[in-house]
Tab-separated table of C-alpha atoms in Angstrom:
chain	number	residue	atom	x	y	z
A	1	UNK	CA	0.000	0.000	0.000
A	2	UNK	CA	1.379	3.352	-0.432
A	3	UNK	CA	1.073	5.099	2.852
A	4	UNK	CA	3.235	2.759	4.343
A	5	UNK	CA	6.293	3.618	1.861
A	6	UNK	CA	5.568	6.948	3.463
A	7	UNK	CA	8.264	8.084	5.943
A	8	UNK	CA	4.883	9.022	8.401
A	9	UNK	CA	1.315	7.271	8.217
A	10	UNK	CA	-0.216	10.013	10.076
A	11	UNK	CA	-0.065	13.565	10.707
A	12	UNK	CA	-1.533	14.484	14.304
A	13	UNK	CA	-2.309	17.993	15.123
A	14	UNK	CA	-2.962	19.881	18.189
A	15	UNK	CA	-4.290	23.634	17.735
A	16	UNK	CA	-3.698	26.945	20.194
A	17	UNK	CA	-1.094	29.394	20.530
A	18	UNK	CA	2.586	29.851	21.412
A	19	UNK	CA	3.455	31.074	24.627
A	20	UNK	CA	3.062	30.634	28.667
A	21	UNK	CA	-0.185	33.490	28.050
A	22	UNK	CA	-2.303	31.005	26.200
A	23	UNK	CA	-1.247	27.891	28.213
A	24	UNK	CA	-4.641	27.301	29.945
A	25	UNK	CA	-7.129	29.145	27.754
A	26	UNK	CA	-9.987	27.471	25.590
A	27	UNK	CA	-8.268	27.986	22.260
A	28	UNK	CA	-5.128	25.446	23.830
A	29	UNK	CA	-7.111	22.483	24.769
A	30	UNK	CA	-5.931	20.889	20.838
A	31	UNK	CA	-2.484	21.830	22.386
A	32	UNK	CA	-3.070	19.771	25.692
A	33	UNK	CA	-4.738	16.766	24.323
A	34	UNK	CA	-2.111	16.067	21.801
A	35	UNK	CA	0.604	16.907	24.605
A	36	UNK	CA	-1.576	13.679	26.333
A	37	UNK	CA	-1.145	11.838	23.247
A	38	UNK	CA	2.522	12.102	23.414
A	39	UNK	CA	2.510	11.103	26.998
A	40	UNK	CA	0.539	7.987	26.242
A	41	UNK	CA	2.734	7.195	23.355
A	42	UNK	CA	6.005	8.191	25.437
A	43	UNK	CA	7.078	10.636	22.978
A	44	UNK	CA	8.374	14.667	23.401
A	45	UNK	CA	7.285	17.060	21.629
A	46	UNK	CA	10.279	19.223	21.599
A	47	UNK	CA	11.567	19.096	18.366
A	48	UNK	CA	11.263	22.669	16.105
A	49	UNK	CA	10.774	22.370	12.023
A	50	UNK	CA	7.407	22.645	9.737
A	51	UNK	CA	6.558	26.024	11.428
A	52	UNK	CA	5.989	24.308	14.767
A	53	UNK	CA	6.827	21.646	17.783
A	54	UNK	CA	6.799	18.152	16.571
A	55	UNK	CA	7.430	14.913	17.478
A	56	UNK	CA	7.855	11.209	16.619
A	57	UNK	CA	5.689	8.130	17.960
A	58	UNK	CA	4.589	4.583	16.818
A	59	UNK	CA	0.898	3.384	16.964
A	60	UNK	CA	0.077	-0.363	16.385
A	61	UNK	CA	2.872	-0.769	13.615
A	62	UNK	CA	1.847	3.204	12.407
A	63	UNK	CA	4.036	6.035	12.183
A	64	UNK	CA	2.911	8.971	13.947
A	65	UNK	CA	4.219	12.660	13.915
A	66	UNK	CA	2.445	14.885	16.308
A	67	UNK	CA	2.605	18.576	15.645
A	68	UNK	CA	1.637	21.332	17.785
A	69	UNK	CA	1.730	24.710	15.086
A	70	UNK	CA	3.623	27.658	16.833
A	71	UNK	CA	2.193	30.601	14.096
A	72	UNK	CA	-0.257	31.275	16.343
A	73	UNK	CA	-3.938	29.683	15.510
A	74	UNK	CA	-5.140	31.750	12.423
A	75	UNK	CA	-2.107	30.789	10.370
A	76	UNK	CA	-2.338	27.199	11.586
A	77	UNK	CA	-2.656	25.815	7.798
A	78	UNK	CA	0.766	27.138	6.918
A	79	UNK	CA	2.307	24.441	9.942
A	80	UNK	CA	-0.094	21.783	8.748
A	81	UNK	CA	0.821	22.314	4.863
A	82	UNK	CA	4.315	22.364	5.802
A	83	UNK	CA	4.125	18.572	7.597
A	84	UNK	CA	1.625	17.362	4.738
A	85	UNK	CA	3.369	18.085	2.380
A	86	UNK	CA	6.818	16.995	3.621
A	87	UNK	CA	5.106	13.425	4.254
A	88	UNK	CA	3.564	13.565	1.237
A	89	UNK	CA	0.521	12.885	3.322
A	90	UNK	CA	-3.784	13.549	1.736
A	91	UNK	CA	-5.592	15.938	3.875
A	92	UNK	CA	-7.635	12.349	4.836
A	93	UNK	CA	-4.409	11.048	7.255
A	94	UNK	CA	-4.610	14.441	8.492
A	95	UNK	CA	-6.141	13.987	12.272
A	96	UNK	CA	-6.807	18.170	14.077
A	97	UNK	CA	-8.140	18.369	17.868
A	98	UNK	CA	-9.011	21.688	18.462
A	99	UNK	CA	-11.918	23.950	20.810
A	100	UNK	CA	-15.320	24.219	19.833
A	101	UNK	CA	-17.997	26.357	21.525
A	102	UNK	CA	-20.833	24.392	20.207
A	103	UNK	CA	-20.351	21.601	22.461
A	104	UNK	CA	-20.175	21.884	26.461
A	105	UNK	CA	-17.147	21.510	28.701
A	106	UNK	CA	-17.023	17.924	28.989
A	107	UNK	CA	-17.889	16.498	25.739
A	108	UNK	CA	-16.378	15.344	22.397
A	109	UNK	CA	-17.281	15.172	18.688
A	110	UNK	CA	-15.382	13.003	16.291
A	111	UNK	CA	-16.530	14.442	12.218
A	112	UNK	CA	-14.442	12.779	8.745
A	113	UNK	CA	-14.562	16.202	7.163
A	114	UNK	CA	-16.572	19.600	7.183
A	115	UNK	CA	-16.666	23.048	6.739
A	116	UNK	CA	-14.514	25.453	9.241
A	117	UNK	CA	-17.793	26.309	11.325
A	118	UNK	CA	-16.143	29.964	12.284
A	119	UNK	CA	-12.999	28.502	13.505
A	120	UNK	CA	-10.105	30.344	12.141
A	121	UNK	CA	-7.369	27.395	13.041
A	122	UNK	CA	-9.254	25.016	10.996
A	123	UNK	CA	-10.324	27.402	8.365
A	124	UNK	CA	-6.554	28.056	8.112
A	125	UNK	CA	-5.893	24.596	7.958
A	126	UNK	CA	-8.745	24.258	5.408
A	127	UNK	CA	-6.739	26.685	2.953
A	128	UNK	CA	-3.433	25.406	3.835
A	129	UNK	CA	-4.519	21.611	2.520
A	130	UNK	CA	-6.929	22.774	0.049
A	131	UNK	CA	-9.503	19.861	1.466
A	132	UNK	CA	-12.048	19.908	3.974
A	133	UNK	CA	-11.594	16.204	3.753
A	134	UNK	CA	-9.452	15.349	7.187
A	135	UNK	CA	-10.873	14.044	10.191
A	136	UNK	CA	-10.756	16.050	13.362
A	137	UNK	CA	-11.677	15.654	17.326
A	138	UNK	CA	-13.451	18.148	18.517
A	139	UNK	CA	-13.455	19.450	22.067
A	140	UNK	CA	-16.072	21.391	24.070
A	141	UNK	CA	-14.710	24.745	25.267
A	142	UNK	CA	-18.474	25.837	26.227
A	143	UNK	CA	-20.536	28.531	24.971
A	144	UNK	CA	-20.114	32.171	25.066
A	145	UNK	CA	-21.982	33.328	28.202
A	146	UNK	CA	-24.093	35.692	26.330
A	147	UNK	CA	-24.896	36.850	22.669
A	148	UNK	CA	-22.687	40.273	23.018
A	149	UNK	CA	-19.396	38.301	24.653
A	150	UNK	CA	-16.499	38.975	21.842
A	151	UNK	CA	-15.872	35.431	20.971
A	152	UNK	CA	-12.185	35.916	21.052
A	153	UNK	CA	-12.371	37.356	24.468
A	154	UNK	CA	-13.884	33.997	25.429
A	155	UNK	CA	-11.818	31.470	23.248
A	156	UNK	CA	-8.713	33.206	25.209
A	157	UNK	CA	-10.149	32.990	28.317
A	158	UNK	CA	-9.034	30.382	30.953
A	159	UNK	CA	-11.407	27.491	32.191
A	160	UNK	CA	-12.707	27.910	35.120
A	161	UNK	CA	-11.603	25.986	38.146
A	162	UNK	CA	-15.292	23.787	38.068
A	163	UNK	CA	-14.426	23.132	34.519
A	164	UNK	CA	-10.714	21.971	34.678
A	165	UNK	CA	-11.815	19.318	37.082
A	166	UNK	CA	-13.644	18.256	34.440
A	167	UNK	CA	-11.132	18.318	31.702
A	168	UNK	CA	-8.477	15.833	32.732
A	169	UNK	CA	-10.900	13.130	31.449
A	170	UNK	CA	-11.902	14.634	28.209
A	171	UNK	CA	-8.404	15.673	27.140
A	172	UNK	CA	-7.758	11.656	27.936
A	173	UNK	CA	-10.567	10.872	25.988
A	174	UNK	CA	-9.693	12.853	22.820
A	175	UNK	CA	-6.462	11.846	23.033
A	176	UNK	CA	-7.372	7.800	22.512
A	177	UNK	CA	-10.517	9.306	20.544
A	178	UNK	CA	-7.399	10.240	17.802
A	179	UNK	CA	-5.910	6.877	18.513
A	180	UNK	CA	-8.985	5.038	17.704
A	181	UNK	CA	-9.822	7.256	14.725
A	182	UNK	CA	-6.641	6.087	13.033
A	183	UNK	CA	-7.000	2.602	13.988
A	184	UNK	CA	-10.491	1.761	13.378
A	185	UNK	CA	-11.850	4.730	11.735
A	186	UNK	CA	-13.908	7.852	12.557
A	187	UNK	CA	-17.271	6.006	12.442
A	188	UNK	CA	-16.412	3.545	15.011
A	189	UNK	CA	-14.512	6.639	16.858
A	190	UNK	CA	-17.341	8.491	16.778
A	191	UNK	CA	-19.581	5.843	18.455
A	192	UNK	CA	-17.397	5.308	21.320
A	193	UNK	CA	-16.588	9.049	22.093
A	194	UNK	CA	-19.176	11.429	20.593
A	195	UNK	CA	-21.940	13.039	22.931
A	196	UNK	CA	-19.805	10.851	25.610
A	197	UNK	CA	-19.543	12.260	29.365
């Protein structure tokens, strides 16, 4: 098969932004579930190339690079073109877990492909692959408190302290959620994790 004359089978991403500021905020949760992945796969992420921090790990006989972009999140395509295209890898064995304020703290939504849904990471990721056509993880961040909240205000806001105790779990979960995307597929992916609390 030809992916696996590939140097990498799949390309793992975790979206937020550079920098000690960000560390906690809704927009880094991609960023601290695929820091979990590494941990479960006992590899660093501390290596700098393709615009970003990567990192090497195996999966069940797979080749993984995990990549954590470091343009900040609205030029996230640009780090994620970079890796694809180095790999020679189809938007398709492209895996993203990023924020999304449509689903409550606490819950997870594994999609194939779809449309950027106001999210400027993936829409930048969307341009940067030319393909809506990779399959992502989607984490709940929660909903803007109310209608006149600047939604970057919130997305940059930290959890609160209610809600982290409730995030160790879910950044677990989308973690294997990734795992079992690549393994099995995002249908059987989404049946075990999706809507899941």
């Amino acid at each position: 098969m030809l992916f696996q004359k590939s140097a990498c089978d799949w390309l793992i991403v975790g979206l937020g932004n550079p920098g000690e500021n960000y560390a906690r905020t809704r927009h880094n949760i991609g960023f601290r579930a695929v820091d979990c992945l590494a941990g479960q796969l006992g590899a660093k992420l501390d290596r700098a190339k393709f615009r970003g921090l990567y990192g090497q790990a195996t999966y069940k006989g797979l080749k993984l690079i995990l990549l954590k972009p470091q343009t900040f999140m609205n030029n996230s395509g640009l780090s994620v073109m970079d890796a694809a295209r180095f790999y020679k890898l189809p938007a398709e064995r492209v895996v993203v877990l990023f924020d999304d304020i449509s689903l409550d703290v606490g819950r997870l939504r594994v999609r194939a492909e779809g449309s950027a849904g106001g999210h400027n990471g993936i829409k930048s990721i969307i341009g940067g692959l030319n393909s809506q056509s990779f399959p992502r993880v989607k984490i709940g961040v929660g909903a803007k408190p109310h209608p006149d909240y600047e939604l970057a205000d919130w997305v940059l806001s930290n959890f609160t302290k209610d809600e982290e105790k409730l995030l160790a779990p879910v950044i677990e979960d989308a973690a294997s959620a990734a795992l079992e995307l690549i393994e099995k597929g995002v249908q059987a992916a989404a049946s075990k994790y999706n809507g899941r609390k």
